[in-house]
Coordinates of C-alpha atoms and ligand atoms in Angstrom, one line a residue:
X1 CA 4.7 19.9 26.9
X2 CA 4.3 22.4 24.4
X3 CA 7.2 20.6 22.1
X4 CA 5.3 17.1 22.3
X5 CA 1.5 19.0 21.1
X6 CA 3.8 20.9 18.1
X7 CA 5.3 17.4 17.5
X8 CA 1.8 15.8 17.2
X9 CA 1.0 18.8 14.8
X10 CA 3.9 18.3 12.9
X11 CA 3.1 14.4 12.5
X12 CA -1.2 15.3 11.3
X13 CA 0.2 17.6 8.6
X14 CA 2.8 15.1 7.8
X15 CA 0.0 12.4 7.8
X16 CA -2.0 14.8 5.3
X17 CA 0.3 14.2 2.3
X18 CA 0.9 10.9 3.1
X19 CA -2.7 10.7 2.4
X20 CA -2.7 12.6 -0.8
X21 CA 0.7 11.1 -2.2
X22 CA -1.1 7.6 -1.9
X23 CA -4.0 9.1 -4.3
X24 CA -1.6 9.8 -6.6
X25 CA -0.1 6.1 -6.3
X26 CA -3.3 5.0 -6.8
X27 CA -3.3 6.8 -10.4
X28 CA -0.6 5.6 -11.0
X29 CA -0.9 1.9 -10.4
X30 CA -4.0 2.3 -12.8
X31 CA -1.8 4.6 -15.0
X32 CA 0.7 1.1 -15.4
X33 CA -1.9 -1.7 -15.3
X34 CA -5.6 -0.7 -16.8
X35 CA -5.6 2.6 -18.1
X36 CA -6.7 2.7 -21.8
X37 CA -4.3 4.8 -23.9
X38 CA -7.1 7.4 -24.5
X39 CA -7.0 8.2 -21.0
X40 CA -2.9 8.8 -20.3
X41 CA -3.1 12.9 -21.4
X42 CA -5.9 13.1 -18.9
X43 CA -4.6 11.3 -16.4
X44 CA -1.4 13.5 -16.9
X45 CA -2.8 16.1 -15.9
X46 CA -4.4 14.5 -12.5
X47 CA -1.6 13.8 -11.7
X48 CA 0.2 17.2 -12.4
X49 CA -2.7 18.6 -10.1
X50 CA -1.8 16.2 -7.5
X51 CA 1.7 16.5 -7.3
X52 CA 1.8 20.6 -7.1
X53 CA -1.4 19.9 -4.1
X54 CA 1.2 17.9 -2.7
X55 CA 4.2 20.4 -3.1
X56 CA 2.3 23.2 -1.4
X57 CA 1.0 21.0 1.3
X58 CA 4.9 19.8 2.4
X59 CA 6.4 23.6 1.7
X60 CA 3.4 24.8 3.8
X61 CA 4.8 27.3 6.1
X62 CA 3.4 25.7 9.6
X63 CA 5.4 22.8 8.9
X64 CA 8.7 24.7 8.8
X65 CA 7.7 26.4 11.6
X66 CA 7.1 23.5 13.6
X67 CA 10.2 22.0 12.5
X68 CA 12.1 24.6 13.8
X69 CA 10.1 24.8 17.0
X70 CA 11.2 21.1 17.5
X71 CA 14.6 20.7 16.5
X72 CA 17.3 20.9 19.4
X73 CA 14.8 20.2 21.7
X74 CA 14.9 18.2 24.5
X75 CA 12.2 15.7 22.6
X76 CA 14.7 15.1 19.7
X77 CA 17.7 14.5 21.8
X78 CA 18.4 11.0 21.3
X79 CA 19.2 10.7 17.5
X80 CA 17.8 7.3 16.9
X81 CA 14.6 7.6 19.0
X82 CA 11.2 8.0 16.6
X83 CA 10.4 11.5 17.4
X84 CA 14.5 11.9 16.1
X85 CA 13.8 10.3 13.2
X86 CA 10.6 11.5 12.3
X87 CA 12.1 15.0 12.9
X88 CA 15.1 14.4 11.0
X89 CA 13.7 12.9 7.7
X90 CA 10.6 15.0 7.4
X91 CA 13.1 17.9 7.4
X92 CA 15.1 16.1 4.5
X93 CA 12.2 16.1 2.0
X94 CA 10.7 19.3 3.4
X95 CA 14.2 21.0 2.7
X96 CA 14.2 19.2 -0.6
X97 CA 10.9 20.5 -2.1
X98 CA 11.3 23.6 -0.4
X99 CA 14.1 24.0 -3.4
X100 CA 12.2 23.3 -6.3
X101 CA 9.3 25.4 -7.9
X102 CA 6.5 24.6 -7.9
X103 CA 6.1 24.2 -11.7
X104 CA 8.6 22.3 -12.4
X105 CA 7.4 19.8 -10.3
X106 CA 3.6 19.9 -12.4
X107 CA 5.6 20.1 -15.7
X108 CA 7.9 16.8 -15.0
X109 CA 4.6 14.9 -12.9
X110 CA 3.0 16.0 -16.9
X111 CA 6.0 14.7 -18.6
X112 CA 6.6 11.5 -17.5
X113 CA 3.2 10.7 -17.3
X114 CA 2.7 11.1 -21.3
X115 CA 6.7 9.7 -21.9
X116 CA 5.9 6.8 -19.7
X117 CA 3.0 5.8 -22.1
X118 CA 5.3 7.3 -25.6
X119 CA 7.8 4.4 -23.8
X120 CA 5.0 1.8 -24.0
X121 CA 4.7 2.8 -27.8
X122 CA 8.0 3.4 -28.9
X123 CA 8.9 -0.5 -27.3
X124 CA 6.2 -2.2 -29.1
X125 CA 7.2 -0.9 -32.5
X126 CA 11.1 -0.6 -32.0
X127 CA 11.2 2.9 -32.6
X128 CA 13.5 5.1 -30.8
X129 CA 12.4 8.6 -32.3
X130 CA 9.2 8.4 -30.9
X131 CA 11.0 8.4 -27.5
X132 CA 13.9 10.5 -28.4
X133 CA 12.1 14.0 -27.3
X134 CA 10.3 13.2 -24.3
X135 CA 13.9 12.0 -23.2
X136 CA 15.2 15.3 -24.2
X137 CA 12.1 17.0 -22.4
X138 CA 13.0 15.1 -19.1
X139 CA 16.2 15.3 -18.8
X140 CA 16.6 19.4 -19.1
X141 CA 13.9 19.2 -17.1
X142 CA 15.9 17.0 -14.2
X143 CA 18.8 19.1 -14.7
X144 CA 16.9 21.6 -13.4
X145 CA 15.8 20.0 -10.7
X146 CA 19.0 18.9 -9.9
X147 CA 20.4 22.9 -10.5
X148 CA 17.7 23.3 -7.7
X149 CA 18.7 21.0 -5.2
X150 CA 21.9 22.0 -5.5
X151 CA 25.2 20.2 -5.5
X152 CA 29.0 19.9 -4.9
X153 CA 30.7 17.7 -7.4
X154 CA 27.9 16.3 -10.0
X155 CA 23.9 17.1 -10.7
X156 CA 24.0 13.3 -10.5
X157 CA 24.5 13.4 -6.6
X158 CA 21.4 15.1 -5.7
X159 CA 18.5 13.1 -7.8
X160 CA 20.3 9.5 -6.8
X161 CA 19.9 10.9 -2.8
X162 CA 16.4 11.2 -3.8
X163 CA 16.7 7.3 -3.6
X164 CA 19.8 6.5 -1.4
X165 CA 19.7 9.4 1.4
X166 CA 23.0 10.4 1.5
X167 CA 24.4 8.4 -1.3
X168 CA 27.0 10.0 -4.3
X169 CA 28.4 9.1 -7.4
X170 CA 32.0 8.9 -6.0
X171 CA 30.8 6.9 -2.8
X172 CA 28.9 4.1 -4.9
X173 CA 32.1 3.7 -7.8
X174 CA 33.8 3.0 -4.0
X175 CA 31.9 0.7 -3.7
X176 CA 31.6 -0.4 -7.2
X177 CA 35.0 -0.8 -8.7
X178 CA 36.1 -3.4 -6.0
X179 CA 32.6 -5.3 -6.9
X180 CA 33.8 -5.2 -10.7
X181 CA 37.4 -6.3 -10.1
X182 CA 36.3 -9.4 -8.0
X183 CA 33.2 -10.1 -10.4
X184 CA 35.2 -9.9 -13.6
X185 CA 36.9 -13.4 -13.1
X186 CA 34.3 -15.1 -11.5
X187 CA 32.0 -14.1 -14.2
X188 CA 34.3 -15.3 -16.8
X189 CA 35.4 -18.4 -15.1
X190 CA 31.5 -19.1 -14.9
X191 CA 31.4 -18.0 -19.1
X192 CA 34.2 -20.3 -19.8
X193 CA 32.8 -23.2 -18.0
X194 CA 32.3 -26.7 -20.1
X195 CA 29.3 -27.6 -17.3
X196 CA 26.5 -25.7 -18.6
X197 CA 22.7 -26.2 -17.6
X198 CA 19.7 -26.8 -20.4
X199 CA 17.6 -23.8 -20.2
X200 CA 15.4 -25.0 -23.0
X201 CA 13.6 -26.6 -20.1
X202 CA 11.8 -23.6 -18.8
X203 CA 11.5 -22.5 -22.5
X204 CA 8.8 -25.8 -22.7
X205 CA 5.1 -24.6 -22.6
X206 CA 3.8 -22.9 -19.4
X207 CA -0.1 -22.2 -19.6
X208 CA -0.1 -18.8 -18.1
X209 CA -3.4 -19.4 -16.2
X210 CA -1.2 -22.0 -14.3
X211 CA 1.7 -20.1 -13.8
X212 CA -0.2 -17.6 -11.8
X213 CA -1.3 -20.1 -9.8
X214 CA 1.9 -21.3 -8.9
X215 CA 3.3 -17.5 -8.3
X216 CA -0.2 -16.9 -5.8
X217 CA 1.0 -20.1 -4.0
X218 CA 4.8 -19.3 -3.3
X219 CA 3.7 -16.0 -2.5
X220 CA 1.4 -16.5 0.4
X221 CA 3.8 -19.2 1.5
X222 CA 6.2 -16.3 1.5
X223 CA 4.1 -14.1 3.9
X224 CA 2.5 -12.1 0.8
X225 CA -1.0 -11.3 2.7
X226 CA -3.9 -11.5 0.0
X227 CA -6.2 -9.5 2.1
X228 CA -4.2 -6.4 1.8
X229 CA -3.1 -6.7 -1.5
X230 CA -3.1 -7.8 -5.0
X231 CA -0.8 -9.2 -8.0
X232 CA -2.4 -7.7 -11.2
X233 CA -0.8 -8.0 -15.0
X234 CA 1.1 -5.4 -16.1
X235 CA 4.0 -5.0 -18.9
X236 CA 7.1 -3.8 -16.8
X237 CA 6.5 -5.6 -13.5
X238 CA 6.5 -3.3 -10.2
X239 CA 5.2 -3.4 -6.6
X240 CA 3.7 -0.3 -4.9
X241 CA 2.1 1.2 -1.0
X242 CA -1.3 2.2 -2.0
X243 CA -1.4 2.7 1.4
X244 CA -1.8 0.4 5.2
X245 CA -3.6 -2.9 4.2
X246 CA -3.3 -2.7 0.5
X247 CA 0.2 -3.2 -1.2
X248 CA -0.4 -3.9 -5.1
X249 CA 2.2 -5.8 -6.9
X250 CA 2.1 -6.5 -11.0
X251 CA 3.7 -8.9 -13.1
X252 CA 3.7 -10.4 -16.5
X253 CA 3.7 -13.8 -17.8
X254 CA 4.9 -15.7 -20.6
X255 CA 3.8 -18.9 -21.7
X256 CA 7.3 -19.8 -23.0
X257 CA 9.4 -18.4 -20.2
X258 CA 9.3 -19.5 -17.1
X259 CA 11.6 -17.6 -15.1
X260 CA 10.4 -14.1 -16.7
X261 CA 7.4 -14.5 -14.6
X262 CA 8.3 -16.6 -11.3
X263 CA 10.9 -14.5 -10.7
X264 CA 9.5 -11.3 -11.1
X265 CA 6.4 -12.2 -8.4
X266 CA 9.0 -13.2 -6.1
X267 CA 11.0 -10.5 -6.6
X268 CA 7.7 -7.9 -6.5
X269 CA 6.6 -10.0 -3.5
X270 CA 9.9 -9.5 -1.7
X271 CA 9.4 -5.8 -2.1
X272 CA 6.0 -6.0 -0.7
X273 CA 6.5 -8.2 2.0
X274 CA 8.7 -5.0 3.2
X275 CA 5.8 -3.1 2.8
X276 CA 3.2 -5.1 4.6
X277 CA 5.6 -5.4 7.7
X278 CA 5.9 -1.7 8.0
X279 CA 3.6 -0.7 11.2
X280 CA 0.6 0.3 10.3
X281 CA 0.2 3.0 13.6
X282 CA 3.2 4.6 12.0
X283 CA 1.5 5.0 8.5
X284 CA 2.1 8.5 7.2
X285 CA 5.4 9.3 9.1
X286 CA 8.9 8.6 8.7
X287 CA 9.0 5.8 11.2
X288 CA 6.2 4.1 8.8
X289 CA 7.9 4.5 5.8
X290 CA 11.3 1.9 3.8
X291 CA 14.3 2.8 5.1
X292 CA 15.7 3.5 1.3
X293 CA 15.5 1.9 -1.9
X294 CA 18.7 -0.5 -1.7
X295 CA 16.9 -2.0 1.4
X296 CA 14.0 -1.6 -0.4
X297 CA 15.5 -3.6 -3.1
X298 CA 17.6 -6.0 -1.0
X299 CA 14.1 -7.3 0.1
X300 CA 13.5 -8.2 -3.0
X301 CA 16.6 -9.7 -4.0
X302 CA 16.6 -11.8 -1.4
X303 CA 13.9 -13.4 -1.9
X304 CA 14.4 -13.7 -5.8
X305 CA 17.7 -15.0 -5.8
X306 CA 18.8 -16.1 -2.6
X307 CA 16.0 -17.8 -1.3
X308 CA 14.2 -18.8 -4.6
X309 CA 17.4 -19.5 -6.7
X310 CA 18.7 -22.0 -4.2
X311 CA 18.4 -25.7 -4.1
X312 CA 16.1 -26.1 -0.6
X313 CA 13.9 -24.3 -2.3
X314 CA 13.1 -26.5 -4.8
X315 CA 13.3 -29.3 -2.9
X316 CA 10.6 -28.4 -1.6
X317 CA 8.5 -26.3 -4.9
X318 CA 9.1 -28.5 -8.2
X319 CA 6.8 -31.5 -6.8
X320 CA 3.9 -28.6 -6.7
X321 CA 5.4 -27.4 -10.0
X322 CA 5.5 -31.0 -11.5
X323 CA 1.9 -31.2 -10.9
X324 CA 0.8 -28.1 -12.6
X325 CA 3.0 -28.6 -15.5
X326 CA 2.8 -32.4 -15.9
X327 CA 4.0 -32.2 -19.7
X328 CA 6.9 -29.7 -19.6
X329 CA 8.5 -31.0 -15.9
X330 CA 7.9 -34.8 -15.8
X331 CA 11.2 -36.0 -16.7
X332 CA 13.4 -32.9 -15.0
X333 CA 15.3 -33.6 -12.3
X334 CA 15.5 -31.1 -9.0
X335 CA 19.2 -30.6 -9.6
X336 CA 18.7 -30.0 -13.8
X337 CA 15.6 -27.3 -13.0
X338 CA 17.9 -26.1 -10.0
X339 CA 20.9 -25.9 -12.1
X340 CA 18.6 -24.0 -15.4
X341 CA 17.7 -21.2 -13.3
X342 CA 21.0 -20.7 -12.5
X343 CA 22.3 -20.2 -16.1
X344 CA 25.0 -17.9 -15.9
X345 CA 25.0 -15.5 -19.3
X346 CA 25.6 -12.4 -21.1
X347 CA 22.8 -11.1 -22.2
X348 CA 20.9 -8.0 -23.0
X349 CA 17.9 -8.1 -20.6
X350 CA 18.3 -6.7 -17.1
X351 CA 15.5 -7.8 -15.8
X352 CA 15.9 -11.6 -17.3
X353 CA 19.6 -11.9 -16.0
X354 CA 21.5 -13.7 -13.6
X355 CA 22.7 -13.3 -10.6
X356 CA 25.8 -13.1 -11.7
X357 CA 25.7 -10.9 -14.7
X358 CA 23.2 -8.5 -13.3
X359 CA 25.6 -6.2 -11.4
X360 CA 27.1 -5.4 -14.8
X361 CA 23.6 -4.1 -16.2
X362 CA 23.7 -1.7 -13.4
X363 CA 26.8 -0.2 -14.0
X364 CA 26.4 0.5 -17.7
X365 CA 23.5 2.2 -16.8
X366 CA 25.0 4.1 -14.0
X367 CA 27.3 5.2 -16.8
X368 CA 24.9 6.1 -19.1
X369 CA 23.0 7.9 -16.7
X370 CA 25.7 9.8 -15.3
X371 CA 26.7 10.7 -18.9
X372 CA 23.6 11.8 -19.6
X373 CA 22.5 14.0 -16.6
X374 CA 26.1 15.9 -16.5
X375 CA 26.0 16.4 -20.1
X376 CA 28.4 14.6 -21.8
X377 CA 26.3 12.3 -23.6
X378 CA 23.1 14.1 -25.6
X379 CA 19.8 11.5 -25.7
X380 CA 20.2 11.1 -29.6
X381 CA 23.5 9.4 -29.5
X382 CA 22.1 7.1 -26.6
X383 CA 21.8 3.8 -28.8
X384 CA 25.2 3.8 -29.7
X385 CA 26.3 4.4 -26.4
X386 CA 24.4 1.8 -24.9
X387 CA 25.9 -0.9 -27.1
X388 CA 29.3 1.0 -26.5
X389 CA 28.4 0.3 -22.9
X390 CA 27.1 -3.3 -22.9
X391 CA 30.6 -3.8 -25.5
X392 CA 32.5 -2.6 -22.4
X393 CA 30.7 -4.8 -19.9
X394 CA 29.3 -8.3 -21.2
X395 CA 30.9 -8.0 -24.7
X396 CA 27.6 -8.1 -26.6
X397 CA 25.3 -5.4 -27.8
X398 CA 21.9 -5.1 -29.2
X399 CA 21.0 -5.8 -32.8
X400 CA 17.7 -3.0 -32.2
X401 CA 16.7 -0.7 -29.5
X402 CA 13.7 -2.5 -28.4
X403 CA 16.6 -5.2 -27.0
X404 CA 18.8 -1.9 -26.1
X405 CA 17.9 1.2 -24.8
X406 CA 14.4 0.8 -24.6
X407 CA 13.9 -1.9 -22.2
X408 CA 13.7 -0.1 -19.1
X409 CA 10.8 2.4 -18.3
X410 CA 13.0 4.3 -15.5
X411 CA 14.3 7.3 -17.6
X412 CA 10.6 8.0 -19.2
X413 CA 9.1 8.0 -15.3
X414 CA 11.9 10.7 -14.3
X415 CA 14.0 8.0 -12.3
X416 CA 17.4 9.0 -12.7
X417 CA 19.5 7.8 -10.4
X418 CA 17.4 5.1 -9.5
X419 CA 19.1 2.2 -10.8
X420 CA 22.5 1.9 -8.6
X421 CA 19.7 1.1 -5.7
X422 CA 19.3 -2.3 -7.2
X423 CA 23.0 -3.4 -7.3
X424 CA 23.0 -1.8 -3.8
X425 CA 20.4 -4.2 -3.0
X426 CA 22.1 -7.5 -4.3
X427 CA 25.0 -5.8 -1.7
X428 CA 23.2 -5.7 1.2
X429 CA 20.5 -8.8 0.7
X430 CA 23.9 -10.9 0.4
X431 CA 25.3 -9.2 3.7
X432 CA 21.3 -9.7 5.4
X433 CA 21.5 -13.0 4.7
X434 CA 24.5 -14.3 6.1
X435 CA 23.7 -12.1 9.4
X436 CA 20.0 -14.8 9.1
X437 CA 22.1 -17.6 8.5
X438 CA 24.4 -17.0 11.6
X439 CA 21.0 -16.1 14.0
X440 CA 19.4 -18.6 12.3
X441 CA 20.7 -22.1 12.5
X442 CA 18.0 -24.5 11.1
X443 CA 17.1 -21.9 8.0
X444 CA 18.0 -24.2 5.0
X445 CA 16.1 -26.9 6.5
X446 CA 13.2 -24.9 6.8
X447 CA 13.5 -23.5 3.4
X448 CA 13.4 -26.9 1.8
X449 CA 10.1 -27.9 4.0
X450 CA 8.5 -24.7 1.8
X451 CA 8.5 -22.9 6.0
X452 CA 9.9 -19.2 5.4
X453 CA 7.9 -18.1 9.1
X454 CA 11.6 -17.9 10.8
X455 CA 13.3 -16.1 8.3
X456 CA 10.3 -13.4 7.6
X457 CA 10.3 -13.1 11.2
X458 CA 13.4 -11.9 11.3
X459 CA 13.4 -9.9 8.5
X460 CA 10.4 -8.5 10.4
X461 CA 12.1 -7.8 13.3
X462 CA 15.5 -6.7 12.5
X463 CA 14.4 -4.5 9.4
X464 CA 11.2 -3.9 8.2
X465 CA 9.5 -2.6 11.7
X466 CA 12.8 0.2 11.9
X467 CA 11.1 1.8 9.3
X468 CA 13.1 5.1 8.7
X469 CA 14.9 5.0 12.5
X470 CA 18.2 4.4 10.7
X471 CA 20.1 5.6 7.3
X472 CA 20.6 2.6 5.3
X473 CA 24.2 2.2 6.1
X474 CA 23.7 2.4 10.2
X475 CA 20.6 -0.5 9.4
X476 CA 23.2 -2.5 8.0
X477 CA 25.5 -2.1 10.7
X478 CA 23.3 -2.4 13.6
X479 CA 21.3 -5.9 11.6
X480 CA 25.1 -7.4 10.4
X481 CA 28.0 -5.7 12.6
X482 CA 29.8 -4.8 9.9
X483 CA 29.3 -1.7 7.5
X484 CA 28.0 -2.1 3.7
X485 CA 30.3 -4.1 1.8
X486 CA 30.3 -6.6 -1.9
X487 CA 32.7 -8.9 0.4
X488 CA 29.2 -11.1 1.3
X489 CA 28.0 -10.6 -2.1
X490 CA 31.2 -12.0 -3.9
X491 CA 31.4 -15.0 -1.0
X492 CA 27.9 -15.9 -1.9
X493 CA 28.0 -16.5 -5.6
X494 CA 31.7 -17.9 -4.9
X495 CA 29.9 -20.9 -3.2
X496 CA 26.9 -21.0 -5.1
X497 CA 28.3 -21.0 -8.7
X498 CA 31.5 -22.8 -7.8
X499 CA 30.0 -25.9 -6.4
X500 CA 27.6 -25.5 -9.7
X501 CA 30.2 -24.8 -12.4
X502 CA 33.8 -24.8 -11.5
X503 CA 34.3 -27.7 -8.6
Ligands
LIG601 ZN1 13.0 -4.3 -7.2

């Protein structure tokens, strides 16, 4: 009795910096999509003041002490009840933040904030120097952090289980190295091919103010619920919890590129869709919270490449398409606009490439990253190493930084680690999938009738209402019956690419 009124304690306070942590996502959405440059030093410094509110508020001493007056009780005894999991993954970031100061926490929340908006700068005019020392500044400052945390083999291990609980450098190259040997000759196979699509056709003009159209159409056909939530502009596209009943996505659009912007609102939509079928009653505790960020990101995946990448689906969308872009899609084919988003490449854009190609963005980074965090690369020789990197892996490299190693915002927000979670995701959205397919007889059939009810249903249902019950790896098992794998993955783009560019 006395265990279940401490547990409801436990889950208030808990609730408490739920509450404050989605003030400080509220910033920050503003911080990417509206805030005037004038503002970012101030805003810095908001959120500084929030984060160190929110550090005292999870190290607060009653929460340790009800902690300990609930673990290895009776209430907690069944490991994948709620109270179990609640218990178990509050003590995870309690134990994590008990570990680092205070300060460093406000100095890097300062940092990033300023570097995130030096990023913005030093993209626009191609200039990596202006960058260069706020990369510096963060990452002695997550070397720290990691030195806090703790660790066994690499500082890497402990700021990517920020991100993948219980995920390490030498577990994901296990994973990894088997995904490279198998993608290697497919990739090239596909590279080598004499069928190629024309993407010049979604290079044709695209009035922006109609493209968002289209993209707020597919995305309430996808589930994406308008009344608790938003798709706002932005540069580097992003989807974030403000908290129950408002989920904020932001994209960008180009008139001239198609994909760049259909792809990233269904990719942003697939991550909110997670978020919006989160229960709301559990909001604030574990049990209302994404299971980790390569579900998180197999969400999205998902719905970017295997669901909007495939041919039922635009049976069913270029009609609508057609319409809205009379001039650019009148004489294209479903099978030629299928086919053109499904060009296979090398490039140098993460977020614009394939499917296929993607995976290989990923691990040059996860090199980089790696390099960079355990000291064996310093910042300044970063452009060369990213060409030495994207040399090694799709046997180009960038003629400036702006096309390099200043794409990605990650490193100037303090995410380090973070970007193995996305070919984690292409992993297990493959192995999802198949698991729908098999429960799921009539799926494809749906899809091409523009109906994704069944399949967000069960996504619903076997994922997104689990909310932290399991570790990512037990989801997967308990959703497919087998354990993470790139076996799915590989069988997947076998099909798919084969019957487009090598049968
Ligand atoms: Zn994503």
């Amino acid at each position: 009795m006395k265990t279940r009124a401490t547990y409801e304690e436990l889950l208030g306070l808990w609730r408490d910096q739920a509450l404050l942590a989605s003030c400080s996502a509220v910033l920050g959405w503003d911080e990417q999509t509206y805030l005037p440059r004038g503002g970012a030093e101030h805003r810095g410094n908001q959120l500084a003041q929030l984060a160190g509110l929110h550090h005292e508020k999870v190290t607060s001493p009653r929460i340790a002490d009800a902690l300990g007056e609930i673990e290895n009780t009776d209430l907690v005894a069944t490991s994948d009840s709620p109270e179990a999991a609640n218990v178990r993954e509050i003590r995870r970031v309690v134990d994590r933040l008990s570990r680092l100061p205070r300060t460093l926490v406000e100095e890097l929340a300062r940092t990033t904030t300023i570097a995130q908006q030096e990023w913005s700068l030093a993209r626009r005019e191609n200039s990596f120097a202006r960058l260069q020392p706020w990369l510096e500044a963060i990452f002695v400052l997550k070397r720290q952090e990691a030195a806090c945390l703790g660790y066994v083999e690499s500082p890497y291990d402990p700021l990517l289980d920020e991100f993948e609980p219980g995920a390490t450098a030498r577990g994901l190259d296990a994973v990894f190295q088997p995904l490279r040997r198998e993608l290697t000759p497919l990739c090239d196979a596909i590279l080598g091919s004499s069928r190629r699509p024309d993407p010049s056709i979604l290079r044709r003009y695209y009035p922006v103010d109609r493209q968002r159209i289209f993209s707020d159409v597919v995305a309430a056909a996808m589930g994406f619920d308008f009344e608790k939530g938003r798709i706002d502009l932005t540069e580097h596209p992003f989807c974030t919890q403000l908290g129950p009943g408002d989920c904020r996505v932001a994209t960008r659009f180009d008139a001239r590129n198609f994909g760049d912007g259909f792809y990233s609102v269904l990719h942003e939509v697939g991550h909110a869709l997670y978020d919006q079928g989160t229960d709301p009653a559990q909001y604030g505790t574990p049990m209302g919270e994404t299971a980790s960020l390569g579900i998180h990101e197999s969400q999205s995946r998902l719905w970017e490449n295997t669901i909007g990448r495939s041919r039922p689906f635009w049976d069913h969308w270029l009609p609508l398409a057609r319409q809205l872009f009379p001039d650019s899609l009148r004489d294209v084919t479903t099978e030629a606009f299928h086919f053109a988003n499904n060009l296979v490449a090398a490039t140098l854009n993460r977020v614009e490439a394939d499917e296929v190609t993607y995976n290989f963005h990923i691990l040059a980074r996860f090199d980089l990253e790696k390099a960079l965090i355990e000291g064996d690369l310093a910042v300044a020789d970063l452009p060369d190493a990213w060409s030495g990197a994207y040399q090694k892996y799709l046997g180009i490299s960038p003629s400036h930084d702006a096309e390099g190693c200043l794409q990605d915002i990650h490193w100037s927000a303090g995410l380090i680690g973070y970007f193995p979670t996305y070919a984690l995701g292409n992993l297990f959205a493959a192995q999802f999938f198949e698991a729908a397919s098999a429960d799921l007889p009539g799926l494809d059939a749906s899809i091409s009738k523009g109906d994704f009810a069944d399949l967000l249903a069960w996504l619903r249902n076997r994922i997104h209402r689990h909310g932290q019950r399991y570790r990512a790896s037990d989801l997967i098992n308990r959703v497919t019956g087998s354990p993470p794998s790139h076996a799915p993955l590989l069988r997947s783009l076998r099909r798919k690419y084969g019957r487009l560019y090598l049968d």
